[in-house]
Amino acid sequence: ISGKDEVTVLVSVSVMEGDSVTLHPDIKINQTDDIEWYFNKTKISNLTGNEYVICTDDECKKRFGDRLELNNGSLTIKNIRITDSGDYVLNIFIRDSTTIFNVSVYGVSAPDPDEVKESVTLDSGILRNPDDVMTWNFTDILIAEINGDQSKICTDEQCDERFKDRLKLNQFTGSLTIKDPRTSDSGLYKLHINVNNSKFGITRVKRFKVAVT
């Protein structure tokens, strides 16, 4: 939508509950810019020069707590909730520019426990984009990574000793398959997905609790 003196940009963002989403300004922010962020007509942050303020009223603090961050004009909402769905409006006054991000947050249904036989697949639940960076961790050990068209599995000795030749990555989805699962494979697996877009970025973490008996 454009007018003579003001430009408004509309952006739609869909994000999974529990993700972190970063909303980027449509233009580069300079030190002379005075900007404000609103959520459903309630001001949640403003930036003047190098000084910024987040959540100055009780309503904002109650809703977002410490889940908001401002960096060079970009707004990050951490651990996003379904109740955070709505319009996030960025006003850049000196440019007469307004960007409206319509954010939709959807929930995740808990999967039914899988019966483990010869292998178990931890499903990412998405179709991977070429620019997505995906990493798999078992407890605190990095066990697999996909970055662009490059994939790595078990790059350190600790991982190789535990999972030697038993892990497989799906290049299209990032899903991880554990072949010949053992009781020692029981534990928490985490998938980190970094999705990058010119107007927003999403950091998604999926957790899989595996029990092998």
Backbone as JSON Lines, residues from 0, in Angstrom:
{"i":0,"aa":"I","n":[0.86,-1.17,0.0],"ca":[0.0,0.0,0.0],"c":[0.89,1.22,0.0]}
{"i":1,"aa":"S","n":[0.67,2.16,-0.89],"ca":[1.53,3.33,-0.95],"c":[0.71,4.59,-1.05]}
{"i":2,"aa":"G","n":[1.2,5.65,-0.46],"ca":[0.57,6.95,-0.53],"c":[1.61,7.95,-0.99]}
{"i":3,"aa":"K","n":[1.24,9.21,-0.98],"ca":[2.15,10.21,-1.49],"c":[3.35,10.4,-0.57]}
{"i":4,"aa":"D","n":[3.1,10.43,0.75],"ca":[4.18,10.74,1.69],"c":[4.55,9.57,2.6]}
{"i":5,"aa":"E","n":[3.84,8.46,2.49],"ca":[4.08,7.37,3.43],"c":[4.01,6.04,2.7]}
{"i":6,"aa":"V","n":[4.89,5.11,3.11],"ca":[4.92,3.78,2.52],"c":[4.65,2.75,3.6]}
{"i":7,"aa":"T","n":[3.72,1.82,3.33],"ca":[3.41,0.75,4.27],"c":[3.67,-0.59,3.6]}
{"i":8,"aa":"V","n":[4.43,-1.45,4.29],"ca":[4.75,-2.78,3.78],"c":[4.07,-3.82,4.66]}
{"i":9,"aa":"L","n":[3.43,-4.8,4.04],"ca":[2.74,-5.86,4.77],"c":[3.51,-7.16,4.61]}
{"i":10,"aa":"V","n":[3.8,-7.84,5.73],"ca":[4.54,-9.1,5.71],"c":[3.78,-10.13,6.55]}
{"i":11,"aa":"S","n":[3.58,-11.33,6.0],"ca":[2.92,-12.41,6.75],"c":[3.97,-13.41,7.2]}
{"i":12,"aa":"V","n":[3.93,-13.78,8.48],"ca":[4.9,-14.71,9.05],"c":[4.14,-15.82,9.79]}
{"i":13,"aa":"S","n":[4.45,-17.08,9.47],"ca":[3.91,-18.22,10.19],"c":[5.04,-18.87,10.98]}
{"i":14,"aa":"V","n":[4.8,-19.15,12.25],"ca":[5.86,-19.66,13.11],"c":[5.28,-20.67,14.08]}
{"i":15,"aa":"M","n":[6.09,-21.65,14.45],"ca":[5.66,-22.7,15.37],"c":[5.84,-22.26,16.81]}
{"i":16,"aa":"E","n":[4.9,-22.66,17.66],"ca":[4.98,-22.33,19.08],"c":[6.29,-22.85,19.67]}
{"i":17,"aa":"G","n":[6.97,-21.97,20.43],"ca":[8.26,-22.33,21.02],"c":[9.45,-21.85,20.21]}
{"i":18,"aa":"D","n":[9.22,-21.43,18.95],"ca":[10.31,-20.91,18.13],"c":[10.7,-19.51,18.59]}
{"i":19,"aa":"S","n":[11.83,-19.03,18.07],"ca":[12.2,-17.62,18.17],"c":[12.1,-17.03,16.78]}
{"i":20,"aa":"V","n":[11.49,-15.86,16.66],"ca":[11.34,-15.21,15.36],"c":[11.92,-13.8,15.43]}
{"i":21,"aa":"T","n":[12.65,-13.4,14.38],"ca":[13.21,-12.06,14.3],"c":[12.57,-11.33,13.13]}
{"i":22,"aa":"L","n":[12.01,-10.16,13.39],"ca":[11.35,-9.34,12.38],"c":[12.3,-8.21,11.99]}
{"i":23,"aa":"H","n":[12.67,-8.19,10.71],"ca":[13.69,-7.25,10.24],"c":[13.04,-6.03,9.57]}
{"i":24,"aa":"P","n":[13.58,-4.82,9.8],"ca":[13.11,-3.64,9.08],"c":[13.31,-3.81,7.57]}
{"i":25,"aa":"D","n":[12.46,-3.14,6.8],"ca":[12.55,-3.24,5.35],"c":[13.73,-2.43,4.81]}
{"i":26,"aa":"I","n":[14.25,-1.5,5.61],"ca":[15.38,-0.67,5.2],"c":[16.41,-0.65,6.31]}
{"i":27,"aa":"K","n":[17.64,-0.24,5.98],"ca":[18.71,-0.16,6.97],"c":[18.44,0.97,7.96]}
{"i":28,"aa":"I","n":[18.59,0.67,9.25],"ca":[18.35,1.66,10.3],"c":[19.64,2.44,10.57]}
{"i":29,"aa":"N","n":[19.53,3.78,10.54],"ca":[20.66,4.66,10.84],"c":[20.53,5.22,12.26]}
{"i":30,"aa":"Q","n":[21.61,5.79,12.78],"ca":[21.58,6.34,14.13],"c":[20.62,7.51,14.25]}
{"i":31,"aa":"T","n":[20.35,8.17,13.14],"ca":[19.44,9.32,13.19],"c":[17.97,8.91,13.16]}
{"i":32,"aa":"D","n":[17.71,7.62,12.94],"ca":[16.33,7.16,12.84],"c":[15.69,7.02,14.22]}
{"i":33,"aa":"D","n":[14.43,7.37,14.3],"ca":[13.62,7.19,15.51],"c":[12.56,6.17,15.17]}
{"i":34,"aa":"I","n":[12.6,4.99,15.8],"ca":[11.66,3.93,15.45],"c":[10.88,3.48,16.67]}
{"i":35,"aa":"E","n":[9.71,2.89,16.42],"ca":[8.86,2.32,17.46],"c":[8.27,1.01,16.97]}
{"i":36,"aa":"W","n":[8.16,0.05,17.9],"ca":[7.49,-1.22,17.62],"c":[6.2,-1.29,18.43]}
{"i":37,"aa":"Y","n":[5.13,-1.74,17.78],"ca":[3.84,-1.92,18.45],"c":[3.36,-3.35,18.26]}
{"i":38,"aa":"F","n":[2.65,-3.86,19.26],"ca":[1.96,-5.13,19.13],"c":[0.47,-4.87,19.36]}
{"i":39,"aa":"N","n":[-0.34,-5.08,18.32],"ca":[-1.78,-4.83,18.42],"c":[-2.07,-3.47,19.06]}
{"i":40,"aa":"K","n":[-1.4,-2.43,18.54],"ca":[-1.61,-1.03,18.95],"c":[-1.01,-0.67,20.31]}
{"i":41,"aa":"T","n":[-0.34,-1.63,20.97],"ca":[0.35,-1.34,22.24],"c":[1.85,-1.23,21.98]}
{"i":42,"aa":"K","n":[2.46,-0.1,22.36],"ca":[3.89,0.09,22.11],"c":[4.69,-0.86,22.99]}
{"i":43,"aa":"I","n":[5.61,-1.6,22.36],"ca":[6.41,-2.56,23.1],"c":[7.89,-2.19,23.12]}
{"i":44,"aa":"S","n":[8.34,-1.33,22.21],"ca":[9.74,-0.9,22.25],"c":[9.93,0.31,21.35]}
{"i":45,"aa":"N","n":[10.99,1.06,21.62],"ca":[11.38,2.16,20.74],"c":[12.89,2.33,20.77]}
{"i":46,"aa":"L","n":[13.41,2.88,19.68],"ca":[14.85,3.06,19.52],"c":[15.12,4.47,19.02]}
{"i":47,"aa":"T","n":[16.01,5.18,19.74],"ca":[16.46,6.51,19.32],"c":[17.97,6.53,19.39]}
{"i":48,"aa":"G","n":[18.62,6.65,18.23],"ca":[20.08,6.57,18.22],"c":[20.53,5.19,18.67]}
{"i":49,"aa":"N","n":[21.39,5.15,19.7],"ca":[21.85,3.87,20.25],"c":[21.08,3.47,21.51]}
{"i":50,"aa":"E","n":[20.08,4.24,21.89],"ca":[19.33,3.96,23.11],"c":[17.98,3.35,22.76]}
{"i":51,"aa":"Y","n":[17.67,2.25,23.44],"ca":[16.39,1.6,23.19],"c":[15.71,1.23,24.5]}
{"i":52,"aa":"V","n":[14.4,1.12,24.45],"ca":[13.59,0.77,25.62],"c":[12.63,-0.33,25.2]}
{"i":53,"aa":"I","n":[12.46,-1.34,26.05],"ca":[11.54,-2.45,25.78],"c":[10.57,-2.57,26.95]}
{"i":54,"aa":"C","n":[9.29,-2.68,26.62],"ca":[8.24,-2.95,27.6],"c":[8.28,-1.97,28.79]}
{"i":55,"aa":"T","n":[7.71,-0.8,28.58],"ca":[7.68,0.19,29.65],"c":[6.41,0.13,30.48]}
{"i":56,"aa":"D","n":[5.41,-0.65,30.06],"ca":[4.17,-0.73,30.82],"c":[3.93,-2.15,31.31]}
{"i":57,"aa":"D","n":[3.05,-2.29,32.3],"ca":[2.79,-3.59,32.93],"c":[2.18,-4.59,31.97]}
{"i":58,"aa":"E","n":[1.33,-4.12,31.05],"ca":[0.68,-5.03,30.11],"c":[1.7,-5.73,29.22]}
{"i":59,"aa":"C","n":[2.67,-4.96,28.74],"ca":[3.73,-5.53,27.9],"c":[4.6,-6.49,28.71]}
{"i":60,"aa":"K","n":[4.99,-6.09,29.91],"ca":[5.85,-6.94,30.75],"c":[5.15,-8.25,31.11]}
{"i":61,"aa":"K","n":[3.85,-8.18,31.35],"ca":[3.1,-9.38,31.72],"c":[3.03,-10.34,30.55]}
{"i":62,"aa":"R","n":[2.85,-9.81,29.35],"ca":[2.72,-10.67,28.17],"c":[4.05,-11.25,27.73]}
{"i":63,"aa":"F","n":[5.09,-10.39,27.64],"ca":[6.34,-10.82,27.02],"c":[7.47,-11.1,28.02]}
{"i":64,"aa":"G","n":[7.37,-10.55,29.23],"ca":[8.45,-10.75,30.19],"c":[9.79,-10.32,29.61]}
{"i":65,"aa":"D","n":[10.76,-11.25,29.62],"ca":[12.08,-10.95,29.06],"c":[12.29,-11.63,27.71]}
{"i":66,"aa":"R","n":[11.2,-11.84,26.98],"ca":[11.28,-12.59,25.72],"c":[11.5,-11.7,24.49]}
{"i":67,"aa":"L","n":[11.63,-10.39,24.68],"ca":[11.84,-9.48,23.55],"c":[13.28,-8.97,23.53]}
{"i":68,"aa":"E","n":[13.83,-8.87,22.32],"ca":[15.16,-8.28,22.13],"c":[15.11,-7.34,20.93]}
{"i":69,"aa":"L","n":[15.87,-6.24,21.0],"ca":[15.96,-5.28,19.91],"c":[17.41,-5.15,19.5]}
{"i":70,"aa":"N","n":[17.68,-5.34,18.21],"ca":[19.06,-5.27,17.7],"c":[19.06,-4.59,16.34]}
{"i":71,"aa":"N","n":[19.62,-3.37,16.29],"ca":[19.67,-2.6,15.04],"c":[18.29,-2.45,14.41]}
{"i":72,"aa":"G","n":[17.29,-2.3,15.26],"ca":[15.94,-2.1,14.78],"c":[15.15,-3.38,14.59]}
{"i":73,"aa":"S","n":[15.83,-4.52,14.51],"ca":[15.15,-5.8,14.37],"c":[14.6,-6.27,15.71]}
{"i":74,"aa":"L","n":[13.38,-6.79,15.7],"ca":[12.73,-7.25,16.93],"c":[12.73,-8.77,16.96]}
{"i":75,"aa":"T","n":[13.25,-9.34,18.05],"ca":[13.24,-10.79,18.25],"c":[12.27,-11.15,19.37]}
{"i":76,"aa":"I","n":[11.39,-12.12,19.08],"ca":[10.47,-12.66,20.09],"c":[10.91,-14.09,20.37]}
{"i":77,"aa":"K","n":[11.38,-14.35,21.57],"ca":[11.89,-15.67,21.93],"c":[10.77,-16.53,22.52]}
{"i":78,"aa":"N","n":[10.9,-17.85,22.31],"ca":[9.94,-18.81,22.88],"c":[8.5,-18.33,22.63]}
{"i":79,"aa":"I","n":[8.18,-18.1,21.37],"ca":[6.91,-17.48,21.01],"c":[5.72,-18.36,21.38]}
{"i":80,"aa":"R","n":[4.63,-17.73,21.76],"ca":[3.43,-18.44,22.2],"c":[2.26,-18.14,21.27]}
{"i":81,"aa":"I","n":[1.24,-18.99,21.31],"ca":[0.07,-18.78,20.47],"c":[-0.57,-17.43,20.75]}
{"i":82,"aa":"T","n":[-0.55,-17.01,22.02],"ca":[-1.14,-15.71,22.38],"c":[-0.33,-14.53,21.86]}
{"i":83,"aa":"D","n":[0.85,-14.79,21.29],"ca":[1.65,-13.72,20.69],"c":[1.26,-13.46,19.24]}
{"i":84,"aa":"S","n":[0.29,-14.21,18.71],"ca":[-0.18,-13.99,17.35],"c":[-0.8,-12.6,17.24]}
{"i":85,"aa":"G","n":[-0.6,-11.96,16.09],"ca":[-1.18,-10.64,15.87],"c":[-0.31,-9.78,14.99]}
{"i":86,"aa":"D","n":[-0.6,-8.49,14.97],"ca":[0.13,-7.54,14.14],"c":[1.24,-6.85,14.93]}
{"i":87,"aa":"Y","n":[2.47,-6.95,14.41],"ca":[3.62,-6.23,14.95],"c":[3.94,-5.11,13.96]}
{"i":88,"aa":"V","n":[3.86,-3.88,14.42],"ca":[4.0,-2.72,13.54],"c":[5.29,-1.97,13.85]}
{"i":89,"aa":"L","n":[6.09,-1.74,12.82],"ca":[7.33,-0.98,12.94],"c":[7.15,0.36,12.25]}
{"i":90,"aa":"N","n":[7.3,1.45,13.01],"ca":[7.25,2.79,12.45],"c":[8.65,3.39,12.44]}
{"i":91,"aa":"I","n":[9.09,3.86,11.27],"ca":[10.36,4.59,11.14],"c":[9.99,6.01,10.73]}
{"i":92,"aa":"F","n":[10.04,6.92,11.67],"ca":[9.4,8.22,11.49],"c":[10.08,9.09,10.44]}
{"i":93,"aa":"I","n":[11.42,9.18,10.48],"ca":[12.1,10.09,9.57],"c":[11.96,9.64,8.12]}
{"i":94,"aa":"R","n":[11.67,8.34,7.91],"ca":[11.5,7.81,6.55],"c":[10.03,7.76,6.15]}
{"i":95,"aa":"D","n":[9.11,8.07,7.09],"ca":[7.68,7.9,6.84],"c":[7.39,6.49,6.35]}
{"i":96,"aa":"S","n":[8.01,5.51,7.05],"ca":[7.89,4.11,6.64],"c":[7.23,3.29,7.75]}
{"i":97,"aa":"T","n":[6.29,2.45,7.36],"ca":[5.62,1.55,8.3],"c":[5.63,0.13,7.74]}
{"i":98,"aa":"T","n":[6.05,-0.84,8.56],"ca":[6.0,-2.24,8.17],"c":[5.1,-2.98,9.17]}
{"i":99,"aa":"I","n":[4.14,-3.72,8.64],"ca":[3.22,-4.5,9.47],"c":[3.53,-5.98,9.27]}
{"i":100,"aa":"F","n":[3.92,-6.65,10.34],"ca":[4.17,-8.09,10.32],"c":[2.97,-8.79,10.94]}
{"i":101,"aa":"N","n":[2.23,-9.52,10.13],"ca":[1.11,-10.31,10.66],"c":[1.66,-11.69,11.03]}
{"i":102,"aa":"V","n":[1.83,-11.92,12.35],"ca":[2.46,-13.14,12.84],"c":[1.39,-14.13,13.3]}
{"i":103,"aa":"S","n":[1.44,-15.33,12.74],"ca":[0.53,-16.41,13.13],"c":[1.35,-17.51,13.8]}
{"i":104,"aa":"V","n":[0.99,-17.85,15.03],"ca":[1.7,-18.88,15.79],"c":[0.79,-20.1,15.9]}
{"i":105,"aa":"Y","n":[1.3,-21.25,15.49],"ca":[0.5,-22.47,15.56],"c":[1.14,-23.47,16.51]}
{"i":106,"aa":"G","n":[0.29,-24.29,17.12],"ca":[0.76,-25.23,18.13],"c":[1.29,-26.52,17.54]}
{"i":107,"aa":"V","n":[1.9,-27.31,18.39],"ca":[2.48,-28.58,17.99],"c":[1.81,-29.69,18.77]}
{"i":108,"aa":"S","n":[1.3,-30.69,18.05],"ca":[0.71,-31.84,18.71],"c":[1.8,-32.84,19.07]}
{"i":109,"aa":"A","n":[1.72,-33.38,20.26],"ca":[2.72,-34.36,20.7],"c":[2.58,-35.64,19.89]}
{"i":110,"aa":"P","n":[3.66,-36.15,19.3],"ca":[3.57,-37.36,18.49],"c":[3.36,-38.6,19.35]}
{"i":111,"aa":"D","n":[2.74,-39.59,18.75],"ca":[2.59,-40.87,19.45],"c":[3.96,-41.53,19.55]}
{"i":112,"aa":"P","n":[4.23,-42.22,20.67],"ca":[5.54,-42.88,20.8],"c":[5.72,-43.95,19.74]}
{"i":113,"aa":"D","n":[6.89,-43.98,19.16],"ca":[7.19,-44.96,18.11],"c":[7.68,-46.27,18.73]}
{"i":114,"aa":"E","n":[7.32,-47.35,18.08],"ca":[7.84,-48.65,18.49],"c":[9.17,-48.86,17.79]}
{"i":115,"aa":"V","n":[10.22,-48.95,18.55],"ca":[11.56,-49.06,17.98],"c":[11.86,-50.51,17.61]}
{"i":116,"aa":"K","n":[12.25,-50.72,16.34],"ca":[12.63,-52.05,15.9],"c":[14.05,-52.0,15.37]}
{"i":117,"aa":"E","n":[14.2,-52.09,14.03],"ca":[15.54,-52.09,13.46],"c":[16.1,-50.68,13.36]}
{"i":118,"aa":"S","n":[15.26,-49.67,13.31],"ca":[15.72,-48.29,13.25],"c":[14.62,-47.37,13.75]}
{"i":119,"aa":"V","n":[15.0,-46.15,14.1],"ca":[14.03,-45.13,14.49],"c":[14.4,-43.84,13.77]}
{"i":120,"aa":"T","n":[13.39,-43.15,13.25],"ca":[13.61,-41.9,12.54],"c":[13.0,-40.75,13.33]}
{"i":121,"aa":"L","n":[13.81,-39.75,13.62],"ca":[13.35,-38.53,14.28],"c":[13.02,-37.54,13.17]}
{"i":122,"aa":"D","n":[11.72,-37.3,12.98],"ca":[11.23,-36.55,11.82],"c":[11.25,-35.05,12.1]}
{"i":123,"aa":"S","n":[11.9,-34.28,11.22],"ca":[11.96,-32.83,11.38],"c":[10.59,-32.19,11.19]}
{"i":124,"aa":"G","n":[9.72,-32.83,10.4],"ca":[8.38,-32.3,10.18],"c":[8.32,-31.2,9.15]}
{"i":125,"aa":"I","n":[9.43,-30.94,8.45],"ca":[9.45,-29.87,7.44],"c":[10.14,-30.36,6.19]}
{"i":126,"aa":"L","n":[9.96,-29.6,5.1],"ca":[10.75,-29.79,3.89],"c":[11.81,-28.71,3.9]}
{"i":127,"aa":"R","n":[13.06,-29.11,3.92],"ca":[14.17,-28.19,4.14],"c":[14.41,-27.29,2.94]}
{"i":128,"aa":"N","n":[14.65,-25.97,3.23],"ca":[15.08,-25.03,2.21],"c":[16.61,-25.06,2.1]}
{"i":129,"aa":"P","n":[17.15,-24.76,0.92],"ca":[18.61,-24.84,0.73],"c":[19.41,-23.98,1.71]}
{"i":130,"aa":"D","n":[18.83,-22.85,2.15],"ca":[19.56,-21.94,3.04],"c":[19.41,-22.3,4.52]}
{"i":131,"aa":"D","n":[18.55,-23.26,4.84],"ca":[18.36,-23.64,6.24],"c":[19.6,-24.34,6.78]}
{"i":132,"aa":"V","n":[19.96,-24.01,8.02],"ca":[21.06,-24.69,8.7],"c":[20.45,-25.54,9.81]}
{"i":133,"aa":"M","n":[20.73,-26.85,9.79],"ca":[20.12,-27.76,10.76],"c":[21.22,-28.53,11.48]}
{"i":134,"aa":"T","n":[21.13,-28.57,12.81],"ca":[22.1,-29.32,13.59],"c":[21.38,-30.24,14.57]}
{"i":135,"aa":"W","n":[21.93,-31.44,14.76],"ca":[21.4,-32.42,15.7],"c":[22.37,-32.59,16.87]}
{"i":136,"aa":"N","n":[21.82,-32.59,18.08],"ca":[22.61,-32.84,19.29],"c":[21.99,-33.98,20.08]}
{"i":137,"aa":"F","n":[22.86,-34.82,20.62],"ca":[22.44,-35.83,21.6],"c":[23.09,-35.46,22.92]}
{"i":138,"aa":"T","n":[22.28,-35.16,23.93],"ca":[22.73,-34.51,25.16],"c":[23.5,-33.26,24.74]}
{"i":139,"aa":"D","n":[24.78,-33.17,25.03],"ca":[25.57,-31.99,24.64],"c":[26.52,-32.27,23.5]}
{"i":140,"aa":"I","n":[26.32,-33.38,22.79],"ca":[27.22,-33.79,21.72],"c":[26.62,-33.44,20.37]}
{"i":141,"aa":"L","n":[27.38,-32.72,19.53],"ca":[26.95,-32.47,18.16],"c":[27.16,-33.75,17.35]}
{"i":142,"aa":"I","n":[26.04,-34.28,16.8],"ca":[26.16,-35.56,16.1],"c":[25.93,-35.45,14.59]}
{"i":143,"aa":"A","n":[25.27,-34.37,14.14],"ca":[25.03,-34.24,12.7],"c":[24.72,-32.79,12.36]}
{"i":144,"aa":"E","n":[24.99,-32.41,11.09],"ca":[24.76,-31.03,10.66],"c":[24.52,-31.0,9.15]}
{"i":145,"aa":"I","n":[23.57,-30.16,8.71],"ca":[23.37,-29.88,7.29],"c":[23.45,-28.37,7.1]}
{"i":146,"aa":"N","n":[24.33,-27.95,6.19],"ca":[24.49,-26.53,5.88],"c":[24.63,-26.43,4.36]}
{"i":147,"aa":"G","n":[23.61,-25.87,3.71],"ca":[23.61,-25.84,2.25],"c":[23.52,-27.26,1.71]}
{"i":148,"aa":"D","n":[24.42,-27.61,0.81],"ca":[24.42,-28.98,0.27],"c":[25.47,-29.85,0.96]}
{"i":149,"aa":"Q","n":[26.01,-29.35,2.08],"ca":[27.01,-30.1,2.83],"c":[26.39,-30.72,4.08]}
{"i":150,"aa":"S","n":[26.67,-31.98,4.34],"ca":[26.19,-32.64,5.55],"c":[27.35,-33.35,6.24]}
{"i":151,"aa":"K","n":[27.32,-33.34,7.57],"ca":[28.36,-33.98,8.37],"c":[27.71,-34.84,9.44]}
{"i":152,"aa":"I","n":[28.29,-35.99,9.7],"ca":[27.81,-36.89,10.75],"c":[29.0,-37.32,11.59]}
{"i":153,"aa":"C","n":[28.86,-37.16,12.9],"ca":[29.88,-37.63,13.86],"c":[31.28,-37.17,13.48]}
{"i":154,"aa":"T","n":[31.55,-35.9,13.73],"ca":[32.86,-35.34,13.41],"c":[33.86,-35.46,14.55]}
{"i":155,"aa":"D","n":[33.42,-35.95,15.74],"ca":[34.37,-36.11,16.85],"c":[34.37,-37.55,17.32]}
{"i":156,"aa":"E","n":[35.37,-37.91,18.08],"ca":[35.56,-39.3,18.51],"c":[34.43,-39.77,19.42]}
{"i":157,"aa":"Q","n":[33.97,-38.89,20.31],"ca":[32.94,-39.29,21.26],"c":[31.67,-39.73,20.53]}
{"i":158,"aa":"C","n":[31.29,-38.98,19.51],"ca":[30.12,-39.34,18.71],"c":[30.39,-40.61,17.91]}
{"i":159,"aa":"D","n":[31.56,-40.69,17.3],"ca":[31.89,-41.83,16.45],"c":[31.91,-43.14,17.24]}
{"i":160,"aa":"E","n":[32.39,-43.08,18.48],"ca":[32.43,-44.29,19.31],"c":[31.01,-44.77,19.63]}
{"i":161,"aa":"R","n":[30.1,-43.82,19.87],"ca":[28.74,-44.19,20.27],"c":[27.88,-44.62,19.08]}
{"i":162,"aa":"F","n":[27.97,-43.88,17.98],"ca":[27.03,-44.09,16.88],"c":[27.68,-44.59,15.59]}
{"i":163,"aa":"K","n":[28.87,-45.09,15.64],"ca":[29.65,-45.44,14.45],"c":[28.8,-46.14,13.39]}
{"i":164,"aa":"D","n":[28.69,-45.5,12.21],"ca":[28.0,-46.04,11.03],"c":[26.51,-46.33,11.26]}
{"i":165,"aa":"R","n":[25.92,-45.7,12.3],"ca":[24.51,-46.01,12.59],"c":[23.58,-44.8,12.4]}
{"i":166,"aa":"L","n":[24.13,-43.65,11.99],"ca":[23.31,-42.46,11.8],"c":[23.18,-42.14,10.31]}
{"i":167,"aa":"K","n":[21.99,-41.67,9.93],"ca":[21.74,-41.3,8.54],"c":[20.89,-40.03,8.51]}
{"i":168,"aa":"L","n":[21.25,-39.07,7.66],"ca":[20.51,-37.82,7.5],"c":[19.75,-37.82,6.19]}
{"i":169,"aa":"N","n":[18.51,-37.31,6.25],"ca":[17.74,-37.08,5.03],"c":[18.07,-35.68,4.52]}
{"i":170,"aa":"Q","n":[18.67,-35.58,3.35],"ca":[19.14,-34.3,2.83],"c":[17.99,-33.35,2.52]}
{"i":171,"aa":"F","n":[16.79,-33.88,2.3],"ca":[15.66,-33.04,1.92],"c":[14.86,-32.53,3.11]}
{"i":172,"aa":"T","n":[14.82,-33.3,4.2],"ca":[14.04,-32.9,5.37],"c":[14.89,-32.64,6.6]}
{"i":173,"aa":"G","n":[16.12,-33.16,6.63],"ca":[16.97,-33.04,7.81],"c":[16.65,-34.06,8.88]}
{"i":174,"aa":"S","n":[15.7,-34.96,8.61],"ca":[15.33,-35.98,9.59],"c":[16.52,-36.91,9.85]}
{"i":175,"aa":"L","n":[16.61,-37.4,11.1],"ca":[17.73,-38.24,11.53],"c":[17.25,-39.66,11.79]}
{"i":176,"aa":"T","n":[17.92,-40.63,11.19],"ca":[17.61,-42.04,11.42],"c":[18.73,-42.69,12.21]}
{"i":177,"aa":"I","n":[18.34,-43.41,13.28],"ca":[19.29,-44.16,14.11],"c":[19.08,-45.64,13.8]}
{"i":178,"aa":"K","n":[20.08,-46.27,13.2],"ca":[19.97,-47.68,12.85],"c":[20.42,-48.55,14.03]}
{"i":179,"aa":"D","n":[19.8,-49.72,14.13],"ca":[20.15,-50.67,15.19],"c":[20.22,-49.98,16.55]}
{"i":180,"aa":"P","n":[19.12,-49.35,17.0],"ca":[19.15,-48.59,18.26],"c":[19.47,-49.47,19.47]}
{"i":181,"aa":"R","n":[20.23,-48.89,20.38],"ca":[20.66,-49.59,21.59],"c":[20.16,-48.83,22.82]}
{"i":182,"aa":"T","n":[20.18,-49.5,23.96],"ca":[19.72,-48.85,25.19],"c":[20.57,-47.62,25.5]}
{"i":183,"aa":"S","n":[21.84,-47.64,25.12],"ca":[22.72,-46.48,25.36],"c":[22.35,-45.28,24.49]}
{"i":184,"aa":"D","n":[21.48,-45.49,23.49],"ca":[21.02,-44.39,22.64],"c":[19.86,-43.63,23.26]}
{"i":185,"aa":"S","n":[19.34,-44.13,24.38],"ca":[18.23,-43.46,25.06],"c":[18.67,-42.09,25.56]}
{"i":186,"aa":"G","n":[17.76,-41.12,25.45],"ca":[18.08,-39.78,25.94],"c":[17.39,-38.72,25.1]}
{"i":187,"aa":"L","n":[17.85,-37.48,25.26],"ca":[17.24,-36.33,24.61],"c":[18.03,-35.93,23.37]}
{"i":188,"aa":"Y","n":[17.33,-35.88,22.25],"ca":[17.89,-35.42,20.98],"c":[17.27,-34.07,20.65]}
{"i":189,"aa":"K","n":[18.11,-33.11,20.22],"ca":[17.63,-31.77,19.89],"c":[17.99,-31.43,18.44]}
{"i":190,"aa":"L","n":[17.0,-30.94,17.73],"ca":[17.21,-30.46,16.36],"c":[17.07,-28.94,16.35]}
{"i":191,"aa":"H","n":[18.14,-28.24,15.97],"ca":[18.12,-26.79,15.83],"c":[17.98,-26.45,14.34]}
{"i":192,"aa":"I","n":[16.96,-25.65,14.01],"ca":[16.72,-25.25,12.63],"c":[16.8,-23.74,12.56]}
{"i":193,"aa":"N","n":[17.73,-23.23,11.77],"ca":[17.85,-21.78,11.55],"c":[17.33,-21.47,10.15]}
{"i":194,"aa":"V","n":[16.19,-20.77,10.11],"ca":[15.55,-20.39,8.86],"c":[15.8,-18.91,8.62]}
{"i":195,"aa":"N","n":[16.37,-18.57,7.48],"ca":[16.7,-17.18,7.19],"c":[15.9,-16.67,6.01]}
{"i":196,"aa":"N","n":[15.35,-15.47,6.18],"ca":[14.58,-14.8,5.15],"c":[15.02,-13.34,5.14]}
{"i":197,"aa":"S","n":[14.84,-12.64,4.03],"ca":[15.3,-11.25,3.96],"c":[14.57,-10.35,4.95]}
{"i":198,"aa":"K","n":[13.35,-10.73,5.37],"ca":[12.56,-9.88,6.25],"c":[12.42,-10.46,7.66]}
{"i":199,"aa":"F","n":[12.68,-11.75,7.84],"ca":[12.59,-12.32,9.17],"c":[13.46,-13.57,9.26]}
{"i":200,"aa":"G","n":[13.81,-13.94,10.5],"ca":[14.57,-15.17,10.73],"c":[13.92,-15.95,11.85]}
{"i":201,"aa":"I","n":[13.95,-17.27,11.75],"ca":[13.32,-18.13,12.74],"c":[14.34,-19.14,13.24]}
{"i":202,"aa":"T","n":[14.45,-19.25,14.56],"ca":[15.26,-20.3,15.17],"c":[14.31,-21.28,15.83]}
{"i":203,"aa":"R","n":[14.32,-22.48,15.34],"ca":[13.38,-23.5,15.82],"c":[14.15,-24.62,16.51]}
{"i":204,"aa":"V","n":[13.66,-25.07,17.65],"ca":[14.28,-26.18,18.37],"c":[13.22,-27.26,18.59]}
{"i":205,"aa":"K","n":[13.51,-28.45,18.09],"ca":[12.61,-29.58,18.31],"c":[13.33,-30.59,19.2]}
{"i":206,"aa":"R","n":[12.6,-31.13,20.16],"ca":[13.19,-32.07,21.11],"c":[12.54,-33.44,20.96]}
{"i":207,"aa":"F","n":[13.36,-34.49,20.99],"ca":[12.88,-35.86,20.87],"c":[13.44,-36.66,22.03]}
{"i":208,"aa":"K","n":[12.55,-37.22,22.81],"ca":[12.98,-38.08,23.92],"c":[12.86,-39.52,23.49]}
{"i":209,"aa":"V","n":[14.0,-40.2,23.4],"ca":[14.04,-41.57,22.9],"c":[14.33,-42.52,24.05]}
{"i":210,"aa":"A","n":[13.51,-43.55,24.15],"ca":[13.73,-44.6,25.17],"c":[13.83,-45.94,24.45]}
{"i":211,"aa":"V","n":[14.97,-46.59,24.55],"ca":[15.2,-47.88,23.92],"c":[15.27,-48.93,25.03]}
{"i":212,"aa":"T","n":[14.38,-49.93,24.95],"ca":[14.35,-50.98,25.98],"c":[14.73,-52.31,25.38]}
